[in-house]
Coordinates of C-alpha atoms in Angstrom, one line a residue:
M1 CA 44.3 -74.7 189.7
I2 CA 41.3 -74.1 192.1
A3 CA 39.2 -70.7 192.9
V4 CA 36.9 -70.5 195.7
I5 CA 34.4 -67.7 195.7
S6 CA 32.2 -67.0 198.6
R7 CA 30.4 -63.6 199.4
V8 CA 27.6 -65.0 202.1
L9 CA 26.9 -67.3 198.9
P10 CA 27.1 -71.0 198.4
T11 CA 30.8 -72.0 197.9
L12 CA 31.5 -72.5 194.3
V13 CA 34.7 -74.8 193.0
F14 CA 35.6 -74.5 189.4
F15 CA 38.1 -77.2 187.9
V16 CA 40.1 -76.2 185.3
G17 CA 39.0 -77.9 182.1
A18 CA 36.0 -79.6 183.7
A19 CA 32.7 -79.3 181.7
V20 CA 30.4 -79.0 184.8
P21 CA 31.0 -76.9 187.9
V22 CA 31.2 -78.8 191.2
F23 CA 29.4 -77.2 194.0
S24 CA 29.7 -77.6 197.9
Q25 CA 26.9 -77.4 200.4
P26 CA 25.5 -74.0 200.6
V27 CA 26.9 -71.8 203.4
A28 CA 24.3 -69.1 203.8
A29 CA 21.8 -67.7 206.1
P30 CA 18.3 -67.2 205.2
G31 CA 17.7 -64.1 203.2
A32 CA 21.1 -64.4 201.5
I33 CA 21.8 -63.5 197.9
F34 CA 22.6 -66.4 195.5
D35 CA 24.3 -64.9 192.0
V36 CA 23.7 -67.0 189.3
R37 CA 27.2 -66.3 188.0
Q38 CA 28.7 -67.9 191.1
F39 CA 26.8 -71.1 189.8
G40 CA 28.5 -70.8 186.2
A41 CA 26.3 -68.7 184.6
T42 CA 28.4 -66.5 182.4
G43 CA 25.8 -63.8 180.9
R44 CA 26.6 -64.5 177.4
R45 CA 23.4 -65.5 175.3
A46 CA 25.4 -68.4 173.5
D47 CA 26.2 -70.1 176.8
N48 CA 23.0 -72.1 178.1
A49 CA 22.3 -70.6 181.8
T50 CA 19.7 -73.2 182.7
Q51 CA 21.5 -75.7 184.8
A52 CA 23.2 -72.6 186.5
I53 CA 20.1 -70.9 187.2
R54 CA 18.6 -74.2 188.5
A55 CA 21.3 -74.5 190.9
A56 CA 21.3 -71.1 192.3
V57 CA 17.2 -71.8 192.9
E58 CA 17.9 -74.9 194.7
A59 CA 20.6 -73.6 196.8
C60 CA 18.8 -70.8 198.0
F61 CA 15.8 -72.9 198.7
K62 CA 17.8 -75.2 200.5
A63 CA 19.2 -72.5 202.6
G64 CA 15.8 -71.2 204.0
G65 CA 15.0 -68.9 201.0
G66 CA 16.4 -65.6 199.8
V67 CA 17.2 -63.8 196.4
V68 CA 18.7 -65.6 193.2
Y69 CA 20.1 -62.8 191.7
V70 CA 20.5 -62.3 187.9
P71 CA 22.8 -59.5 187.2
P72 CA 23.2 -57.5 183.6
G73 CA 23.9 -59.9 181.1
E74 CA 22.1 -62.2 178.3
Y75 CA 21.0 -65.7 179.5
T76 CA 19.3 -68.6 177.7
T77 CA 17.3 -70.6 179.5
G78 CA 14.7 -73.5 179.7
A79 CA 12.5 -74.0 182.6
I80 CA 13.1 -73.1 185.9
E81 CA 11.1 -74.0 188.8
L82 CA 10.7 -71.6 191.7
K83 CA 10.6 -73.2 195.0
S84 CA 9.2 -71.7 198.3
N85 CA 10.8 -68.5 199.7
V86 CA 12.8 -67.8 196.7
N87 CA 12.8 -64.5 194.7
L88 CA 14.4 -64.3 191.7
H89 CA 15.6 -61.0 190.9
V90 CA 16.3 -60.1 187.4
G91 CA 18.3 -56.9 187.7
A92 CA 18.3 -54.1 185.3
G93 CA 20.3 -54.8 181.9
A94 CA 19.8 -58.6 182.3
T95 CA 17.6 -60.6 179.8
L96 CA 16.5 -64.0 179.9
F97 CA 15.9 -65.4 176.6
L98 CA 13.6 -68.7 176.2
S99 CA 15.7 -71.5 175.0
Q100 CA 14.7 -73.3 171.7
N101 CA 16.0 -76.7 173.0
R102 CA 13.3 -78.9 174.0
E103 CA 15.5 -80.7 176.5
D104 CA 15.9 -77.7 178.7
F105 CA 12.1 -78.1 179.5
G106 CA 11.2 -81.4 180.0
N107 CA 7.5 -81.6 181.1
R108 CA 7.5 -78.3 182.0
R109 CA 6.0 -75.8 179.2
A110 CA 7.4 -72.7 181.1
M111 CA 10.2 -70.3 181.6
I112 CA 9.3 -70.0 185.2
Y113 CA 7.6 -72.7 186.7
A114 CA 6.1 -73.5 190.1
E115 CA 4.2 -76.3 192.1
G116 CA 2.7 -76.1 195.3
A117 CA 5.5 -73.3 196.4
R118 CA 4.8 -70.5 198.9
N119 CA 6.5 -67.4 199.4
I120 CA 7.7 -67.1 195.8
A121 CA 8.4 -63.8 193.6
V122 CA 9.9 -62.7 190.6
T123 CA 11.2 -59.1 190.9
G124 CA 13.6 -56.5 189.3
R125 CA 13.9 -54.3 186.0
G126 CA 15.2 -57.1 183.9
T127 CA 13.5 -58.5 180.6
L128 CA 12.1 -62.2 180.0
D129 CA 11.9 -62.7 176.1
G130 CA 10.0 -65.7 174.9
L131 CA 11.4 -65.3 170.9
A132 CA 8.0 -66.0 170.0
Q133 CA 8.0 -67.0 166.1
Y134 CA 5.3 -67.0 163.6
V135 CA 4.2 -68.3 159.9
Y136 CA 1.6 -66.2 157.6
T137 CA -0.5 -69.0 156.1
E138 CA -3.9 -70.1 155.0
A139 CA -6.4 -70.6 157.7
K140 CA -6.2 -74.2 158.9
G141 CA -9.7 -74.7 159.9
P142 CA -13.2 -73.0 160.9
D143 CA -13.5 -71.1 164.1
P144 CA -17.1 -71.3 165.4
Q145 CA -16.7 -68.8 167.5
I146 CA -16.4 -66.2 164.8
A147 CA -18.1 -68.0 162.0
R148 CA -20.1 -65.0 160.9
E149 CA -17.3 -62.7 161.2
I150 CA -15.2 -64.9 158.9
E151 CA -17.9 -65.1 156.3
L152 CA -18.2 -61.5 156.3
A153 CA -14.6 -61.0 156.0
R154 CA -14.5 -63.6 153.0
Q155 CA -17.4 -61.7 151.2
A156 CA -15.7 -58.4 151.3
G157 CA -12.3 -59.8 149.8
V158 CA -10.3 -59.7 153.1
D159 CA -7.0 -61.6 152.8
M160 CA -8.0 -64.8 154.6
R161 CA -4.5 -66.2 155.6
R162 CA -3.6 -65.5 159.1
Y163 CA -0.6 -66.0 161.4
Y164 CA 0.1 -69.5 163.6
R165 CA 2.8 -70.2 166.2
T166 CA 5.9 -71.8 165.2
G167 CA 9.2 -72.4 167.3
M168 CA 9.6 -73.3 171.0
Q169 CA 5.9 -73.4 172.5
A170 CA 6.2 -72.5 176.2
Y171 CA 4.5 -69.9 178.8
M172 CA 6.8 -67.4 180.3
F173 CA 5.0 -68.0 183.5
L174 CA 3.2 -71.0 184.5
I175 CA 2.4 -71.4 188.7
N176 CA 0.2 -73.7 190.0
D177 CA -1.4 -74.0 193.2
S178 CA 0.9 -71.7 194.9
T179 CA 0.6 -69.0 197.7
D180 CA 1.8 -65.8 198.4
V181 CA 3.0 -65.0 194.8
R182 CA 4.5 -61.6 193.7
L183 CA 5.3 -60.3 190.2
E184 CA 6.9 -57.0 190.5
G185 CA 8.8 -54.5 188.0
I186 CA 9.8 -57.1 185.3
T187 CA 9.1 -57.0 181.3
V188 CA 7.8 -60.0 179.5
I189 CA 8.0 -59.8 175.9
N190 CA 7.3 -62.1 172.8
S191 CA 5.6 -65.1 174.4
P192 CA 4.9 -67.9 172.4
L193 CA 1.7 -68.8 174.8
W194 CA 0.0 -66.9 177.7
N195 CA 2.6 -64.5 179.5
V196 CA 1.5 -65.4 182.9
R197 CA -0.8 -68.1 183.7
L198 CA -2.0 -68.6 187.4
N199 CA -3.7 -72.2 188.3
D200 CA -5.3 -72.5 191.6
C201 CA -3.4 -69.8 193.4
N202 CA -4.1 -67.8 196.4
R203 CA -2.8 -64.4 197.3
V204 CA -0.9 -63.0 194.2
F205 CA 0.2 -59.5 193.8
I206 CA 1.5 -58.3 190.1
R207 CA 2.4 -54.8 189.9
G208 CA 4.6 -52.2 187.9
V209 CA 5.1 -55.2 185.1
R210 CA 5.0 -54.4 181.4
I211 CA 3.9 -57.2 179.0
Y212 CA 4.2 -57.2 175.4
S213 CA 3.4 -59.6 172.4
D214 CA 2.9 -58.7 168.9
L215 CA -0.4 -57.0 168.0
E216 CA -0.6 -58.5 164.5
K217 CA 1.0 -61.8 165.2
G218 CA 0.7 -62.8 168.6
V219 CA -2.3 -65.3 168.7
N220 CA -2.4 -67.3 172.1
S221 CA -0.3 -64.6 173.5
D222 CA -2.6 -63.5 176.5
G223 CA -1.2 -61.0 179.0
I224 CA -2.1 -62.4 182.6
D225 CA -4.6 -65.2 182.7
V226 CA -5.9 -65.6 186.4
V227 CA -7.6 -69.3 186.5
S228 CA -9.5 -70.8 189.5
S229 CA -7.3 -68.5 191.6
R230 CA -8.5 -66.1 194.4
N231 CA -7.4 -63.2 196.3
V232 CA -5.6 -61.4 193.4
V233 CA -4.4 -58.1 193.1
I234 CA -3.1 -56.6 189.3
S235 CA -2.1 -53.0 189.3
D236 CA 0.3 -50.3 188.1
S237 CA 1.1 -52.4 184.9
I238 CA 1.2 -51.9 181.1
I239 CA -0.3 -54.7 179.2
E240 CA 0.1 -54.9 175.4
T241 CA -0.8 -58.4 173.7
G242 CA -2.1 -59.9 170.5
D243 CA -4.5 -62.1 172.4
D244 CA -6.5 -61.2 175.6
A245 CA -4.9 -58.6 177.8
I246 CA -6.3 -59.5 181.4
V247 CA -8.6 -62.5 181.7
I248 CA -10.3 -64.3 184.5
K249 CA -11.0 -67.9 184.1
S250 CA -12.1 -71.0 185.9
S251 CA -10.7 -74.7 184.9
A252 CA -10.9 -78.0 186.0
R253 CA -6.9 -79.3 186.5
G254 CA -5.7 -82.8 187.3
G255 CA -9.1 -84.4 187.6
A256 CA -10.4 -82.5 190.5
P257 CA -13.3 -80.2 189.9
A258 CA -12.6 -76.4 188.7
R259 CA -12.4 -74.2 191.7
P260 CA -13.8 -70.8 191.8
S261 CA -11.8 -67.6 190.7
E262 CA -12.8 -64.9 193.3
N263 CA -11.9 -61.7 195.2
I264 CA -9.7 -60.3 192.2
T265 CA -9.2 -56.5 191.4
V266 CA -7.3 -55.1 188.5
T267 CA -6.6 -51.4 188.9
N268 CA -4.4 -48.2 187.7
C269 CA -3.5 -50.2 184.5
I270 CA -3.0 -49.4 180.7
V271 CA -4.0 -52.1 178.5
S272 CA -4.1 -52.7 174.7
S273 CA -5.2 -55.9 172.9
S274 CA -6.0 -57.4 169.5
S275 CA -8.7 -59.7 171.3
A276 CA -10.4 -58.5 174.6
A277 CA -8.5 -55.6 176.9
L278 CA -10.3 -56.6 180.0
K279 CA -12.4 -60.0 180.1
V280 CA -14.2 -62.9 182.1
G281 CA -14.2 -66.2 180.5
T282 CA -14.4 -67.8 177.9
E283 CA -13.0 -71.0 180.0
T284 CA -15.8 -71.1 182.9
E285 CA -16.0 -74.7 184.2
G286 CA -16.1 -72.9 187.7
D287 CA -17.7 -70.1 189.2
I288 CA -16.1 -66.5 188.8
R289 CA -17.3 -64.1 191.4
H290 CA -16.3 -60.7 193.2
V291 CA -14.1 -59.2 190.5
I292 CA -13.6 -55.3 189.9
F293 CA -11.8 -53.7 186.6
S294 CA -11.2 -50.2 187.5
N295 CA -9.1 -46.9 186.8
T296 CA -7.7 -48.1 183.6
I297 CA -6.8 -46.8 180.2
V298 CA -7.9 -49.1 177.3
R299 CA -6.5 -47.7 174.1
N300 CA -6.1 -49.6 170.6
A301 CA -8.3 -52.7 171.5
N302 CA -10.3 -55.0 169.3
K303 CA -12.7 -55.2 172.3
A304 CA -12.6 -53.2 175.4
L305 CA -14.8 -55.5 178.0
G306 CA -16.0 -59.0 177.5
I307 CA -17.9 -62.0 179.6
D308 CA -18.0 -65.0 177.7
V309 CA -19.9 -68.1 179.6
L310 CA -19.5 -71.3 177.8
D311 CA -18.7 -74.2 180.2
G312 CA -21.5 -74.0 183.0
G313 CA -20.0 -71.5 185.5
N314 CA -22.0 -69.0 187.5
I315 CA -20.7 -65.5 186.4
S316 CA -21.9 -62.7 189.4
D317 CA -20.8 -59.4 191.1
I318 CA -18.4 -58.1 188.2
I319 CA -17.6 -54.4 188.1
F320 CA -15.7 -52.6 185.1
T321 CA -15.4 -48.9 186.4
N322 CA -13.6 -45.5 186.0
L323 CA -12.6 -46.6 182.3
T324 CA -11.0 -44.6 179.4
I325 CA -11.6 -46.6 176.1
E326 CA -10.5 -46.5 172.5
T327 CA -11.0 -49.3 170.2
N328 CA -9.8 -50.2 166.8
R329 CA -10.7 -53.4 164.4
R330 CA -8.3 -56.0 163.6
H331 CA -7.7 -59.0 161.2
W332 CA -10.6 -61.1 160.8
N333 CA -8.7 -64.0 162.9
W334 CA -9.2 -61.9 166.1
W335 CA -12.2 -62.6 168.5
G336 CA -13.8 -58.9 168.7
S337 CA -15.3 -56.1 166.5
A338 CA -14.3 -52.8 168.0
E339 CA -17.0 -52.8 170.6
L340 CA -17.0 -51.5 173.9
F341 CA -18.6 -54.7 175.4
K342 CA -19.6 -58.3 174.8
F343 CA -21.5 -60.2 177.3
A344 CA -22.6 -63.6 176.2
L345 CA -24.2 -66.6 177.9
G346 CA -23.9 -69.6 175.8
K347 CA -22.8 -73.4 175.4
R348 CA -19.6 -74.6 174.0
R349 CA -21.3 -77.3 172.9
P350 CA -24.9 -78.4 172.6
N351 CA -24.6 -81.1 175.5
S352 CA -22.7 -78.5 177.6
K353 CA -23.8 -77.2 180.9
L354 CA -25.4 -74.0 181.1
G355 CA -24.1 -71.5 183.6
S356 CA -25.4 -68.1 184.4
I357 CA -24.6 -64.5 184.5
R358 CA -25.7 -62.1 187.3
N359 CA -24.9 -58.7 188.6
V360 CA -22.6 -56.8 186.3
V361 CA -22.0 -53.4 186.6
V362 CA -20.3 -50.9 183.8
D363 CA -19.8 -47.5 185.2
N364 CA -18.0 -44.2 184.4
V365 CA -17.0 -44.9 181.3
V366 CA -15.6 -42.6 178.2
A367 CA -15.5 -45.0 175.1
H368 CA -14.8 -44.3 171.5
V369 CA -15.5 -47.5 169.7
R370 CA -16.3 -48.6 166.4
G371 CA -18.4 -51.8 166.8
T372 CA -21.7 -52.8 168.0
S373 CA -21.7 -53.6 172.0
T374 CA -24.0 -56.6 172.5
I375 CA -25.5 -58.5 175.6
T376 CA -27.0 -61.8 174.5
G377 CA -28.5 -64.2 177.0
H378 CA -29.4 -67.8 176.2
P379 CA -32.9 -69.3 175.0
E380 CA -32.9 -71.4 178.1
R381 CA -31.5 -68.8 180.6
R382 CA -31.4 -65.2 180.7
I383 CA -28.8 -62.7 182.1
E384 CA -29.8 -61.1 185.0
G385 CA -29.1 -57.7 186.8
V386 CA -27.1 -55.7 184.4
T387 CA -26.3 -51.9 185.1
I388 CA -24.6 -49.4 182.7
S389 CA -24.2 -45.9 184.1
N390 CA -22.6 -42.9 183.5
V391 CA -21.4 -43.9 180.0
Q392 CA -20.4 -41.6 177.0
M393 CA -20.2 -43.9 173.8
F394 CA -19.0 -41.9 170.8
M395 CA -19.4 -44.3 167.5
L396 CA -16.5 -43.7 164.9
E397 CA -16.2 -45.2 161.3
E398 CA -14.7 -48.5 161.1
N399 CA -11.2 -49.2 159.9
Y400 CA -11.7 -52.2 158.2
K401 CA -13.4 -53.0 154.8
D402 CA -15.6 -56.0 156.2
K403 CA -18.3 -53.6 157.8
R404 CA -19.9 -55.1 160.8
A405 CA -21.3 -52.5 163.0
R406 CA -25.1 -51.4 162.5
D407 CA -26.4 -50.3 166.3
A408 CA -24.4 -48.8 168.6
I409 CA -25.8 -51.2 171.6
R410 CA -28.0 -54.7 171.2
V411 CA -29.6 -56.3 174.2
E412 CA -31.4 -59.7 174.1
G413 CA -32.6 -62.0 176.7
V414 CA -32.0 -60.1 179.6
D415 CA -34.1 -59.5 183.0
G416 CA -33.0 -56.2 185.2
L417 CA -31.5 -54.1 182.6
R418 CA -30.6 -50.4 183.9
L419 CA -29.0 -47.7 181.5
R420 CA -28.4 -44.5 183.4
N421 CA -26.8 -41.5 182.2
V422 CA -25.8 -43.0 178.9
S423 CA -25.4 -40.9 175.8
V424 CA -24.5 -42.3 172.4
K425 CA -22.9 -39.9 169.8
W426 CA -22.5 -40.6 166.1
A427 CA -19.5 -39.7 164.1
E428 CA -20.9 -37.3 161.7
D429 CA -17.7 -36.4 159.4
K430 CA -17.1 -40.0 158.7
T431 CA -20.2 -42.3 158.5
E432 CA -21.2 -45.9 157.7
P433 CA -24.1 -46.3 155.3
K434 CA -25.2 -49.6 157.5
W435 CA -25.4 -47.7 160.9
A436 CA -28.9 -47.8 162.2
G437 CA -29.9 -47.3 166.0
A438 CA -28.5 -46.3 169.0
A439 CA -30.0 -49.2 170.9
V440 CA -32.2 -52.3 170.1
F441 CA -33.9 -54.3 173.3
R442 CA -35.3 -57.7 172.3
D443 CA -36.8 -59.9 175.0
V444 CA -35.9 -57.8 177.8
T445 CA -37.8 -57.7 180.8
G446 CA -37.5 -54.9 183.6
L447 CA -35.8 -52.2 181.6
E448 CA -35.1 -48.9 182.8
L449 CA -33.7 -46.0 181.0
D450 CA -33.1 -42.9 183.1
N451 CA -31.3 -39.9 181.4
F452 CA -30.5 -41.5 178.0
T453 CA -29.4 -39.4 175.1
G454 CA -29.2 -40.5 171.6
R455 CA -30.4 -40.9 168.0
Q456 CA -30.2 -43.0 164.9
G457 CA -26.5 -43.4 163.3
L458 CA -27.3 -41.4 160.4
K459 CA -29.0 -38.2 160.3
G460 CA -32.0 -38.3 157.8
G461 CA -31.9 -42.2 158.3
T462 CA -35.1 -44.5 158.8
A463 CA -34.1 -46.7 161.7
P464 CA -35.1 -45.6 165.4
A465 CA -33.0 -44.1 168.1
L466 CA -34.4 -47.1 170.2
T467 CA -36.1 -50.4 169.6
F468 CA -38.1 -52.2 172.4
E469 CA -39.1 -55.6 170.7
N470 CA -40.7 -58.1 173.1
V471 CA -39.9 -55.6 176.0
K472 CA -42.2 -55.9 179.1
D473 CA -42.2 -53.7 182.4
A474 CA -39.9 -50.9 181.0
V475 CA -39.4 -47.3 181.7
V476 CA -37.9 -44.4 179.9
R477 CA -37.8 -41.1 181.8
N478 CA -35.7 -38.0 181.8
S479 CA -34.1 -39.0 178.5
R480 CA -33.7 -36.7 175.3
A481 CA -33.6 -36.9 171.7
D482 CA -30.7 -35.3 169.8
E483 CA -30.8 -32.9 167.1
G484 CA -31.5 -34.8 163.7
C485 CA -33.3 -37.7 165.6
G486 CA -36.2 -39.5 163.5
V487 CA -38.4 -41.7 165.3
F488 CA -37.1 -41.9 168.8
L489 CA -38.7 -45.2 170.0
L490 CA -40.0 -48.0 167.9
V491 CA -42.2 -50.6 169.7
R492 CA -42.8 -53.9 168.2
G493 CA -43.6 -57.6 168.9
N494 CA -45.0 -58.9 172.3
A495 CA -44.5 -55.8 174.5
S496 CA -46.3 -54.6 177.0
G497 CA -46.1 -52.3 180.6
I498 CA -44.0 -49.4 178.8
R499 CA -43.9 -45.8 180.7
L500 CA -42.4 -42.5 179.4
R501 CA -42.0 -40.1 181.9
N502 CA -40.4 -36.6 181.9
N503 CA -38.4 -37.1 178.4
D504 CA -37.9 -34.2 176.1
L505 CA -38.3 -35.4 172.6
D506 CA -38.6 -32.2 170.8
N507 CA -35.9 -33.0 168.5
A508 CA -37.4 -36.3 167.5
R509 CA -39.5 -36.2 164.1
K510 CA -41.7 -38.8 165.9
P511 CA -41.6 -39.6 169.6
V512 CA -43.2 -43.1 169.2
E513 CA -43.9 -45.3 166.3
F514 CA -45.9 -48.7 166.7
E515 CA -45.4 -51.6 164.4
S516 CA -49.1 -52.3 164.5
P517 CA -51.9 -49.9 166.2
A518 CA -52.7 -52.6 169.0
L519 CA -49.5 -51.8 170.4
Q520 CA -50.1 -48.3 171.4
K521 CA -52.2 -49.3 174.5
T522 CA -49.0 -50.7 175.6
V523 CA -47.4 -47.6 176.1
L524 CA -48.3 -44.9 179.0
M525 CA -47.2 -41.4 178.1
E526 CA -46.6 -39.6 181.6
K527 CA -45.5 -36.0 182.6

């Protein structure tokens, strides 16, 4: 008995009793629809659909392109290589489950894979499920990036176990060196590794996707990682991941120098993360420039905004704007302390090349946070040109017993720092005994505070609202001390060229305090 099925699809011939279907040459015009069921997929999860989906993609590619359609059902699959001019359309009611059989992947560590392809897409209202698995056990080794935080947790008696990945280790998407890439409408859940990894791609559009990984267990399950890619638009998506949600990186691949990541916009998204919600780095072997994160809601994040440069790349022209933010502390193993931002220039190893951070803007933000926000240059190179404007920061009590927060903002090693229309408000019903000042500036040159409002963390506390240590060429104008302020400004160290102009400091018990009498001549009080 022979059944021949054709609907502007490749002809598929089944032989009763045959273990493997036999395919004829495709008979289809470009733009045709290739239903994976016509290639042997059953829609039953117990039946491995890897070969059937691969065959449909291959037939579509050979026909000049079109749509590979995955209809409602459950499909277990290993690696699927997308080829040029193929749109894998996962229909509503269809779920692709990551195979747990390593033989279904070969040397491809991803459910969806592409290399050097053009005009490829994964679309539809269906779901890709990575079936991530974890084990909760003792920590297996030190993490130098959070050594201080680990020690604080240990001293506070926090459970020092953490989750590690088990089971099949694969990305959900691994797209390499491809052009004109589109992901739209799909849901991606439970990825064992990064959900979407783009390496050396150009012209990428990600729109209307939902990505989810466990916020407690999901280590290394980043949402979208843009690596050494350019001309990328991410929009209208909901991303909730254990690790970084949306992150821009630059890394070398295949022995070639790292390409820059550039011309990237992230907009109109809702994002949660147990690490950083919106981030640049830490992999920074090449340059990263011209990046905008905008019009986004960050909820329940361990860190809202991050720039971490460790590998010698030059980071410049980065804008975070039009954001509402809420942070919450996570278990010790996650990077972040529920801060609004952490921008840091460093070296991964003592002999690593030193990069740079220049021209960063944080603008038009309302943030409810629990940790100290920091900007930290390197002893060998300062961060240059940071503007923080139109920011309302509300400091809340910490929700973990290993307390970390002291000041609201700490800045060190920066040239050209501007804070304009920034306010720091401290919770008064639930406070932390370690709370100190609104902002500390150390080794900062060219500091401008315009229309700053705040006080120390605790009413009646001894910390100053603002501390200038080794600050040179600074102006504080149009600023106001909040009710309950003790000392508004403490000047210490090797300071010079500080001007105060048109400030309202009536609420301060003491407008300015000096570490030593000699420092009084460094401050000019102007009307």
